[in-house]
Short mmCIF file of C-alpha atoms in Angstrom, two decimals:
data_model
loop_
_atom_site.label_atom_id
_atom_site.label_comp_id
_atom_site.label_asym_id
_atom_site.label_seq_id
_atom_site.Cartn_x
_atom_site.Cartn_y
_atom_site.Cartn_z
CA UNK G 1 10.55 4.66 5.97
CA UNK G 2 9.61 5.36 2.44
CA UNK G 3 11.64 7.37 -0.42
CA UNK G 4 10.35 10.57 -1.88
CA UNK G 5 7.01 9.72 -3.77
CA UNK G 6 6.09 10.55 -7.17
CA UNK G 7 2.11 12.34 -7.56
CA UNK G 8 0.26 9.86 -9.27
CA UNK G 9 -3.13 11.22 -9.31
CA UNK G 10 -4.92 10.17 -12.09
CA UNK G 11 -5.89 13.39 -14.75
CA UNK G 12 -9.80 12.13 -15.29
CA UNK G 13 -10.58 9.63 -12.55
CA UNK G 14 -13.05 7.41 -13.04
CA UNK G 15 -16.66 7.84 -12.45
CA UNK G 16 -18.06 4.39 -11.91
CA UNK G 17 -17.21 1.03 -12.20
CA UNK G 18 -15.52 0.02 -15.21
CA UNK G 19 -14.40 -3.52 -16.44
CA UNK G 20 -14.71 -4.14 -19.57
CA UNK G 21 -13.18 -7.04 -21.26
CA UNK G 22 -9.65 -6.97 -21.31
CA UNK G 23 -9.79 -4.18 -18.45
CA UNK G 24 -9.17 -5.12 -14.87
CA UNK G 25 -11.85 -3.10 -12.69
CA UNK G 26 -11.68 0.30 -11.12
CA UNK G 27 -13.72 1.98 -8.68
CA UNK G 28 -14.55 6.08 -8.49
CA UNK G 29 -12.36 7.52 -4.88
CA UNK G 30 -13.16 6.71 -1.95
CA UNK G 31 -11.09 6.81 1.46
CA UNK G 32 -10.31 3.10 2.76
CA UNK G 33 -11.20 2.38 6.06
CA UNK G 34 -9.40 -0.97 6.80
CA UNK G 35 -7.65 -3.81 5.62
CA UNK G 36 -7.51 -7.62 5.66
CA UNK G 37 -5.00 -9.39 4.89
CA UNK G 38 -6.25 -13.34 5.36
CA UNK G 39 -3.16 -14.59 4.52
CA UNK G 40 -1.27 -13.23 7.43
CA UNK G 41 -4.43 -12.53 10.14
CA UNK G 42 -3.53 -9.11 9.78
CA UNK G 43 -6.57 -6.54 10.03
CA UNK G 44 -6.16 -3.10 10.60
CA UNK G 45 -8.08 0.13 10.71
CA UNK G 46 -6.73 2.60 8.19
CA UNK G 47 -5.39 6.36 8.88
CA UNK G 48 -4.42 8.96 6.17
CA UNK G 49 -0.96 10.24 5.03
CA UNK G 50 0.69 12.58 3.99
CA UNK G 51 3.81 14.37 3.57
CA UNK G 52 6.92 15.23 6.30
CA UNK G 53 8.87 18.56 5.90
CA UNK G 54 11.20 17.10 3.87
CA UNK G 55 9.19 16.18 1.43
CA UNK G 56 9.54 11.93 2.38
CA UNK G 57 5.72 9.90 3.16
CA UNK G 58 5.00 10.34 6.90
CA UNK G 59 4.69 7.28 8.95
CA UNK G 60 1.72 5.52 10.79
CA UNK G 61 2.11 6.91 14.68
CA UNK G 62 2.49 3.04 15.84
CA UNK G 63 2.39 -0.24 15.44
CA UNK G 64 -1.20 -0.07 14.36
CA UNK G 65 -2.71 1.40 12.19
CA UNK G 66 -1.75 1.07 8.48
CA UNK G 67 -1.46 4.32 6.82
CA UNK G 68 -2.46 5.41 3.39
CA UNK G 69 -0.47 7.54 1.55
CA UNK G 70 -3.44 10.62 0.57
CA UNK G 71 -0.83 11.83 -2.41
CA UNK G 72 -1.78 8.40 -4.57
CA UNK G 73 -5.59 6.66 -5.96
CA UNK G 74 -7.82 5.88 -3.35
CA UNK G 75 -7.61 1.97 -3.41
CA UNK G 76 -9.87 0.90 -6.50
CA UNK G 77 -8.69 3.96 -8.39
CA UNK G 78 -6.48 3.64 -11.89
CA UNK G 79 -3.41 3.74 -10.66
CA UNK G 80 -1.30 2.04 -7.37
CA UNK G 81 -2.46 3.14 -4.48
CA UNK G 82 0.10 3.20 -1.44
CA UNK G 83 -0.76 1.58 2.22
CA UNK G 84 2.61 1.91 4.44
CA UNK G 85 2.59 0.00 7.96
CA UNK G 86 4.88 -0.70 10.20
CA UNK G 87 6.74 -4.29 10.75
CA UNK G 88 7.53 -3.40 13.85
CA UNK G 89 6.83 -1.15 17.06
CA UNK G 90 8.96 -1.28 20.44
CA UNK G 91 9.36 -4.70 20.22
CA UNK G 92 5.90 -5.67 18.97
CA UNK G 93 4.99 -6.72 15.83
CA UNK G 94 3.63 -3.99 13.89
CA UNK G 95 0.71 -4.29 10.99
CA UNK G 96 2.77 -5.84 8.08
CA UNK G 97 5.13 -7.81 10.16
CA UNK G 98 4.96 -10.79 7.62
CA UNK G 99 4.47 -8.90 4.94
CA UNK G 100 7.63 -10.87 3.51
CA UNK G 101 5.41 -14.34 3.92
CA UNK G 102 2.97 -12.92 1.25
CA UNK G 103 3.07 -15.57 -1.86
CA UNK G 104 1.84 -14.39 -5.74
CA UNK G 105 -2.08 -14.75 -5.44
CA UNK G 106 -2.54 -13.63 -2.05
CA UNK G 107 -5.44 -11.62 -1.52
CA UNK G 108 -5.42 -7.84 0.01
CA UNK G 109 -9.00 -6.70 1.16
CA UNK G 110 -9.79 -3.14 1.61
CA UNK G 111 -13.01 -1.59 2.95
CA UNK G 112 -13.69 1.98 1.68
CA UNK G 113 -15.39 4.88 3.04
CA UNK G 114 -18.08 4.49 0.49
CA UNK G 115 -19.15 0.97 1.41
CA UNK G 116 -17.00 -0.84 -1.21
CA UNK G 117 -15.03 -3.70 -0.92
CA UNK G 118 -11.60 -3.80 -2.77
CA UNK G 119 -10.15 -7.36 -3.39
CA UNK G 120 -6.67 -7.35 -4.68
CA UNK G 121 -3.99 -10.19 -5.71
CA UNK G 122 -0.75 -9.97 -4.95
CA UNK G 123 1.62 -10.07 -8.05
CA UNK G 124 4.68 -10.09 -6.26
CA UNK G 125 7.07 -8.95 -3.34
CA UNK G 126 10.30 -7.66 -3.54
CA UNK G 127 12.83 -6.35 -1.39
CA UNK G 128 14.95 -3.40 -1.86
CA UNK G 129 17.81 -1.40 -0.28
CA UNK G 130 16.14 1.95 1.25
CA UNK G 131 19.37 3.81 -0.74
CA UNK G 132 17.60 2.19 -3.91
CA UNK G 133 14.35 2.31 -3.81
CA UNK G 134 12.41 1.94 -6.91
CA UNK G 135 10.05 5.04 -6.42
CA UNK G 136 8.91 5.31 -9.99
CA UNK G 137 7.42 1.44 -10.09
CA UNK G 138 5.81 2.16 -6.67
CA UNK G 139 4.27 5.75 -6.92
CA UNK G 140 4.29 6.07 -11.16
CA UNK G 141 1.28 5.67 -13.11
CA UNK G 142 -0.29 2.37 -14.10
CA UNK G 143 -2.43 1.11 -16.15
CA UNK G 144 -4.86 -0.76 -14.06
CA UNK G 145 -5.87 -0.63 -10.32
CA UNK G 146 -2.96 -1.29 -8.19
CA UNK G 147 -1.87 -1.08 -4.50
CA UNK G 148 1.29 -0.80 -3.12
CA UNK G 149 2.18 -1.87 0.74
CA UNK G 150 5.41 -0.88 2.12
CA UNK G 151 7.03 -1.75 5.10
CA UNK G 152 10.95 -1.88 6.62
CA UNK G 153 12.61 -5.50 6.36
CA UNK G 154 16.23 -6.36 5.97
CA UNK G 155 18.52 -5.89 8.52
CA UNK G 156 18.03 -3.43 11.46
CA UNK G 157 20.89 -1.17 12.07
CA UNK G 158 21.06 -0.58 15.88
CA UNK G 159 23.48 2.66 16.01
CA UNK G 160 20.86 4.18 13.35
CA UNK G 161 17.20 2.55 14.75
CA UNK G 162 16.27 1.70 11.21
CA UNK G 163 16.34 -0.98 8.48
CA UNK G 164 18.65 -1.30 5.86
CA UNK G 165 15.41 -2.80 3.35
CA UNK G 166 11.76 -1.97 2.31
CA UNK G 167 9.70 -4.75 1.39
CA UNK G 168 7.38 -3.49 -1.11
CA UNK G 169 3.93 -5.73 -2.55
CA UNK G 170 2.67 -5.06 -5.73
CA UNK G 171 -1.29 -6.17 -5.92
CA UNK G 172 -3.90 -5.73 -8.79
CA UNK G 173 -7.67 -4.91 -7.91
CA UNK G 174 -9.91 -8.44 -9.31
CA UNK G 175 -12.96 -8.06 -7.33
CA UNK G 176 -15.42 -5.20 -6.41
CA UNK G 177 -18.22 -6.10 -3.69
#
């Protein structure tokens, strides 16, 4: 589903909550546990991630539930964390089936392990060819807290049983409950 990720771990993560002016917040790790995604009506439990063989991000199992990618920030952390779902499962609609709907200032919620509430805004969404995907922009460092949610999109190539597309969302952290 996803190309070969870049580590993005942060070198001194943070300890507590910063945001100071001019600085967009960030939270110390902490696993997330679910997401919300009002917009859409999408809420999902979240599982960890990590790496196939090959070296590519594994997949969630099924439709549900979203995964996050354990080789990026937690989501809150300086840098972009990565949540990959699917749009689709056996003919079901799969956690970020309208991912593709999602309109600048959309908000992503995520719950994390620590009790924390991570609200983000969605800057944008793109779409790009799986043979060009922009793996540096969605797994490089960043200057802020960021999240990244991939799924497939484009058209679906029956002979192969994939998508030709990813539709990638890039979202900033604004709010800490």
């Amino acid at each position: 589903m996803v190309a070969l990720p870049v580590t993005t771990t942060p070198s001194t993560p943070p300890a507590q909550l910063v945001s100071a002016a001019g600085t967009s917040p960030q939270l110390p790790a902490s696993t997330p546990t679910r997401v919300e995604i009002p917009a859409l009506g999408v809420t999902s439990r979240v599982m960890e991630l990590g790496l196939e063989r090959d070296g590519s991000m594994e997949v969630p199992p099924g439709a549900y539930p979203v995964g996050w990618y354990d080789g990026s920030p937690t989501p809150g952390q300086l840098g972009p964390a990565v949540l990959a779902g699917h749009v689709d499962w056996e003919g079901e609609p799969g956690a970020f089936y309208g991912l593709r709907e999602l309109l600048t200032g959309d908000t992503v919620v995520i719950d994390r392990a620590d009790g924390t509430v991570a609200t983000f805004r969605v800057d944008r969404v793109e779409e790009h060819a799986k043979n060009d995907f922009p793996t540096e922009e969605v797994y490089g460092d960043i200057d802020h807290a960021g999240l990244r949610l991939i799924t497939c999109g484009g058209a679906f190539d029956e002979d192969t049983g994939d998508y030709e597309d990813n539709i990638i969302v890039f979202a900033s952290l604004t709010a800490v409950s």
